[in-house]
mmCIF file of C-alpha atoms and ligand atoms in Angstrom:
data_model
loop_
_atom_site.group_PDB
_atom_site.id
_atom_site.type_symbol
_atom_site.label_atom_id
_atom_site.label_comp_id
_atom_site.label_asym_id
_atom_site.label_seq_id
_atom_site.Cartn_x
_atom_site.Cartn_y
_atom_site.Cartn_z
ATOM 1 C CA UNK V 1 18.343 15.043 -12.477
ATOM 2 C CA UNK V 2 16.294 12.849 -10.136
ATOM 3 C CA UNK V 3 16.172 9.237 -11.190
ATOM 4 C CA UNK V 4 12.893 8.427 -9.513
ATOM 5 C CA UNK V 5 9.708 10.288 -10.353
ATOM 6 C CA UNK V 6 6.390 10.752 -8.623
ATOM 7 C CA UNK V 7 3.944 8.239 -10.117
ATOM 8 C CA UNK V 8 0.983 9.579 -12.067
ATOM 9 C CA UNK V 9 -2.189 8.251 -10.472
ATOM 10 C CA UNK V 10 -4.298 6.049 -12.776
ATOM 11 C CA UNK V 11 -7.430 8.036 -11.771
ATOM 12 C CA UNK V 12 -8.442 11.643 -11.127
ATOM 13 C CA UNK V 13 -7.780 13.185 -7.703
ATOM 14 C CA UNK V 14 -11.519 13.191 -6.945
ATOM 15 C CA UNK V 15 -12.212 9.680 -8.305
ATOM 16 C CA UNK V 16 -11.931 7.856 -4.970
ATOM 17 C CA UNK V 17 -14.588 9.909 -3.202
ATOM 18 C CA UNK V 18 -16.190 9.410 -0.741
ATOM 19 C CA UNK V 19 -13.665 6.806 0.468
ATOM 20 C CA UNK V 20 -10.646 9.094 -0.019
ATOM 21 C CA UNK V 21 -11.109 12.829 -0.581
ATOM 22 C CA UNK V 22 -9.266 14.978 -3.139
ATOM 23 C CA UNK V 23 -7.708 16.821 -0.192
ATOM 24 C CA UNK V 24 -6.159 13.603 1.092
ATOM 25 C CA UNK V 25 -4.915 12.750 -2.406
ATOM 26 C CA UNK V 26 -3.418 16.235 -2.770
ATOM 27 C CA UNK V 27 -1.406 15.858 0.431
ATOM 28 C CA UNK V 28 -0.742 12.132 0.407
ATOM 29 C CA UNK V 29 0.337 11.852 -3.223
ATOM 30 C CA UNK V 30 1.285 15.452 -3.964
ATOM 31 C CA UNK V 31 3.172 16.273 -0.744
ATOM 32 C CA UNK V 32 4.114 13.158 1.248
ATOM 33 C CA UNK V 33 5.007 10.863 -1.648
ATOM 34 C CA UNK V 34 6.662 13.713 -3.564
ATOM 35 C CA UNK V 35 8.861 14.403 -0.529
ATOM 36 C CA UNK V 36 9.992 10.758 -0.346
ATOM 37 C CA UNK V 37 10.893 10.908 -4.058
ATOM 38 C CA UNK V 38 12.836 14.143 -3.649
ATOM 39 C CA UNK V 39 14.623 12.876 -0.535
ATOM 40 C CA UNK V 40 15.660 9.595 -2.145
ATOM 41 C CA UNK V 41 16.953 11.272 -5.295
ATOM 42 C CA UNK V 42 19.052 13.638 -3.187
ATOM 43 C CA UNK V 43 20.361 10.831 -0.963
ATOM 44 C CA UNK V 44 21.406 8.387 -3.674
ATOM 45 C CA UNK V 45 23.104 10.832 -6.048
ATOM 46 C CA UNK V 46 26.650 9.576 -6.546
ATOM 47 C CA UNK V 47 26.141 6.420 -4.465
ATOM 48 C CA UNK V 48 25.972 2.717 -5.313
ATOM 49 C CA UNK V 49 22.168 2.972 -5.191
ATOM 50 C CA UNK V 50 21.973 5.218 -8.226
ATOM 51 C CA UNK V 51 20.719 3.074 -11.107
ATOM 52 C CA UNK V 52 19.201 0.349 -8.908
ATOM 53 C CA UNK V 53 15.516 -0.531 -8.925
ATOM 54 C CA UNK V 54 13.406 0.517 -5.950
ATOM 55 C CA UNK V 55 13.034 -3.104 -4.854
ATOM 56 C CA UNK V 56 16.801 -3.652 -4.915
ATOM 57 C CA UNK V 57 17.403 -0.453 -2.939
ATOM 58 C CA UNK V 58 14.827 -1.550 -0.343
ATOM 59 C CA UNK V 59 16.490 -4.962 -0.043
ATOM 60 C CA UNK V 60 20.027 -3.580 0.278
ATOM 61 C CA UNK V 61 19.785 -0.287 2.186
ATOM 62 C CA UNK V 62 19.133 0.945 5.691
ATOM 63 C CA UNK V 63 18.623 4.279 7.444
ATOM 64 C CA UNK V 64 17.336 7.210 5.453
ATOM 65 C CA UNK V 65 17.806 5.601 2.048
ATOM 66 C CA UNK V 66 15.763 2.591 3.156
ATOM 67 C CA UNK V 67 13.030 4.741 4.694
ATOM 68 C CA UNK V 68 12.530 6.890 1.601
ATOM 69 C CA UNK V 69 12.887 4.064 -0.939
ATOM 70 C CA UNK V 70 10.533 1.877 1.116
ATOM 71 C CA UNK V 71 7.945 4.598 1.328
ATOM 72 C CA UNK V 72 8.053 5.172 -2.440
ATOM 73 C CA UNK V 73 7.648 1.449 -3.135
ATOM 74 C CA UNK V 74 4.864 1.128 -0.549
ATOM 75 C CA UNK V 75 2.918 4.120 -1.841
ATOM 76 C CA UNK V 76 3.270 3.071 -5.480
ATOM 77 C CA UNK V 77 1.841 -0.364 -4.615
ATOM 78 C CA UNK V 78 -0.947 1.292 -2.601
ATOM 79 C CA UNK V 79 -2.079 3.986 -5.033
ATOM 80 C CA UNK V 80 -1.757 1.844 -8.167
ATOM 81 C CA UNK V 81 -4.155 -0.826 -6.814
ATOM 82 C CA UNK V 82 -7.032 1.592 -6.174
ATOM 83 C CA UNK V 83 -9.887 2.681 -8.428
ATOM 84 C CA UNK V 84 -13.190 4.582 -8.248
ATOM 85 C CA UNK V 85 -15.704 3.041 -5.798
ATOM 86 C CA UNK V 86 -17.517 -0.036 -7.119
ATOM 87 C CA UNK V 87 -20.813 -1.465 -5.886
ATOM 88 C CA UNK V 88 -20.278 -4.861 -4.230
ATOM 89 C CA UNK V 89 -16.573 -4.880 -5.128
ATOM 90 C CA UNK V 90 -15.341 -8.486 -4.877
ATOM 91 C CA UNK V 91 -12.064 -10.243 -5.694
ATOM 92 C CA UNK V 92 -11.963 -11.886 -9.118
ATOM 93 C CA UNK V 93 -9.902 -14.563 -10.845
ATOM 94 C CA UNK V 94 -6.870 -16.169 -9.170
ATOM 95 C CA UNK V 95 -6.959 -13.979 -6.089
ATOM 96 C CA UNK V 96 -10.631 -14.798 -5.472
ATOM 97 C CA UNK V 97 -9.846 -18.524 -5.611
ATOM 98 C CA UNK V 98 -6.814 -18.203 -3.335
ATOM 99 C CA UNK V 99 -8.715 -16.131 -0.743
ATOM 100 C CA UNK V 100 -11.600 -18.611 -0.694
ATOM 101 C CA UNK V 101 -9.238 -21.586 -0.315
ATOM 102 C CA UNK V 102 -7.120 -20.084 2.436
ATOM 103 C CA UNK V 103 -9.462 -17.883 4.404
ATOM 104 C CA UNK V 104 -12.802 -19.625 3.815
ATOM 105 C CA UNK V 105 -14.516 -16.531 2.477
ATOM 106 C CA UNK V 106 -13.847 -12.958 1.406
ATOM 107 C CA UNK V 107 -15.660 -11.814 4.566
ATOM 108 C CA UNK V 108 -13.284 -13.828 6.778
ATOM 109 C CA UNK V 109 -10.260 -12.527 4.874
ATOM 110 C CA UNK V 110 -11.432 -8.924 5.205
ATOM 111 C CA UNK V 111 -11.955 -9.368 8.930
ATOM 112 C CA UNK V 112 -8.397 -10.672 9.432
ATOM 113 C CA UNK V 113 -6.832 -8.015 7.202
ATOM 114 C CA UNK V 114 -8.718 -5.192 8.922
ATOM 115 C CA UNK V 115 -7.833 -6.575 12.359
ATOM 116 C CA UNK V 116 -4.139 -6.552 11.441
ATOM 117 C CA UNK V 117 -4.429 -3.010 10.111
ATOM 118 C CA UNK V 118 -6.354 -1.735 13.101
ATOM 119 C CA UNK V 119 -4.002 -3.302 15.663
ATOM 120 C CA UNK V 120 -0.733 -2.094 14.117
ATOM 121 C CA UNK V 121 0.755 0.263 16.710
ATOM 122 C CA UNK V 122 1.959 3.591 15.349
ATOM 123 C CA UNK V 123 2.734 4.081 11.655
ATOM 124 C CA UNK V 124 2.918 1.330 9.082
ATOM 125 C CA UNK V 125 1.148 -0.839 6.556
ATOM 126 C CA UNK V 126 -1.011 -3.955 6.438
ATOM 127 C CA UNK V 127 -0.169 -6.236 3.527
ATOM 128 C CA UNK V 128 -1.463 -9.177 1.560
ATOM 129 C CA UNK V 129 1.478 -10.996 -0.026
ATOM 130 C CA UNK V 130 2.266 -14.285 -1.737
ATOM 131 C CA UNK V 131 5.085 -16.515 -0.499
ATOM 132 C CA UNK V 132 7.378 -18.733 -2.574
ATOM 133 C CA UNK V 133 4.903 -21.626 -2.208
ATOM 134 C CA UNK V 134 2.100 -19.506 -3.650
ATOM 135 C CA UNK V 135 0.392 -19.160 -0.262
ATOM 136 C CA UNK V 136 -1.195 -15.884 0.804
ATOM 137 C CA UNK V 137 0.215 -14.097 3.851
ATOM 138 C CA UNK V 138 -1.245 -11.148 5.796
ATOM 139 C CA UNK V 139 1.399 -9.114 7.627
ATOM 140 C CA UNK V 140 1.899 -5.892 9.521
ATOM 141 C CA UNK V 141 4.944 -3.864 8.510
ATOM 142 C CA UNK V 142 6.104 -0.922 10.610
ATOM 143 C CA UNK V 143 7.077 2.467 9.219
ATOM 144 C CA UNK V 144 8.630 2.027 5.729
ATOM 145 C CA UNK V 145 8.965 -1.774 5.777
ATOM 146 C CA UNK V 146 7.834 -3.833 2.797
ATOM 147 C CA UNK V 147 7.276 -7.624 2.552
ATOM 148 C CA UNK V 148 9.924 -7.902 -0.201
ATOM 149 C CA UNK V 149 12.556 -7.856 2.564
ATOM 150 C CA UNK V 150 11.073 -11.190 3.775
ATOM 151 C CA UNK V 151 11.093 -12.756 0.309
ATOM 152 C CA UNK V 152 7.358 -12.189 -0.190
ATOM 153 C CA UNK V 153 5.601 -10.795 -3.286
ATOM 154 C CA UNK V 154 3.384 -7.866 -2.216
ATOM 155 C CA UNK V 155 -0.117 -7.983 -3.702
ATOM 156 C CA UNK V 156 -2.209 -5.410 -1.806
ATOM 157 C CA UNK V 157 -1.632 -2.896 0.969
ATOM 158 C CA UNK V 158 -3.604 -0.405 3.037
ATOM 159 C CA UNK V 159 -1.542 2.491 4.379
ATOM 160 C CA UNK V 160 -2.241 2.998 8.087
ATOM 161 C CA UNK V 161 0.000 6.001 8.650
ATOM 162 C CA UNK V 162 -2.266 8.720 10.034
ATOM 163 C CA UNK V 163 -1.688 10.901 6.951
ATOM 164 C CA UNK V 164 -3.577 8.272 4.915
ATOM 165 C CA UNK V 165 -6.861 8.734 6.772
ATOM 166 C CA UNK V 166 -6.815 11.592 9.276
ATOM 167 C CA UNK V 167 -8.334 14.238 6.978
ATOM 168 C CA UNK V 168 -11.283 11.998 6.082
ATOM 169 C CA UNK V 169 -11.716 9.735 9.119
ATOM 170 C CA UNK V 170 -9.872 11.586 11.914
ATOM 171 C CA UNK V 171 -8.888 8.921 14.466
ATOM 172 C CA UNK V 172 -11.277 6.258 13.125
ATOM 173 C CA UNK V 173 -8.720 3.976 11.472
ATOM 174 C CA UNK V 174 -11.105 0.954 11.494
ATOM 175 C CA UNK V 175 -13.685 2.950 9.501
ATOM 176 C CA UNK V 176 -11.052 3.847 6.900
ATOM 177 C CA UNK V 177 -9.980 0.197 6.638
ATOM 178 C CA UNK V 178 -13.519 -1.096 6.142
ATOM 179 C CA UNK V 179 -14.308 1.594 3.553
ATOM 180 C CA UNK V 180 -11.242 0.770 1.459
ATOM 181 C CA UNK V 181 -12.649 -2.473 0.024
ATOM 182 C CA UNK V 182 -14.927 -0.623 -2.401
ATOM 183 C CA UNK V 183 -11.915 0.976 -4.135
ATOM 184 C CA UNK V 184 -9.545 -1.999 -4.424
ATOM 185 C CA UNK V 185 -8.660 -2.784 -8.044
ATOM 186 C CA UNK V 186 -8.589 -6.595 -7.986
ATOM 187 C CA UNK V 187 -7.373 -6.745 -11.596
ATOM 188 C CA UNK V 188 -4.133 -5.098 -10.466
ATOM 189 C CA UNK V 189 -3.868 -7.532 -7.536
ATOM 190 C CA UNK V 190 -4.254 -10.448 -9.954
ATOM 191 C CA UNK V 191 -1.543 -9.051 -12.214
ATOM 192 C CA UNK V 192 0.860 -9.019 -9.256
ATOM 193 C CA UNK V 193 0.352 -12.751 -8.525
ATOM 194 C CA UNK V 194 2.957 -15.155 -9.832
HETATM 195 MN MN1 MN G 201 1.242 7.211 3.218
#
């Protein structure tokens, strides 16, 4: 009966090559994310969480329900903001303006974002979010955490759990982070801004 379903990726499994291989997509989307979906559906059956949105579950739960709901929300935000590699892929529109105003340049923003991703200890996520004043915030979130629990609007995330990069980059997390910029879909990031 499962309320939540595995998202369909808005691109083919081989579309993100060479940044992310089809093998990584097969495991990351097809196995890891599917398991979080199955786990959450099993855990919330017959509970107060049945019928809630993912964001509301993340804001109101803890323990296993939080971990699985958080990981579904995180992965949906991750996978849905990617696209096939683009030459000289740059932010556009509102997000380009906001990055330039707050970070000085896209290069400076990338450096800070990658530094936060590379220095996160263990498993987690590096995020770009928008606060209630419309300011951009870069944050590290451990394990299944998501910036919505801090009142932020998540705009972009790079997954730094090892399963996100180990097949393609082995232990070279910084190389994965720097390669990701060519597959960010900035139109999706703009749509997430308030
Ligand atoms: Mn992941």
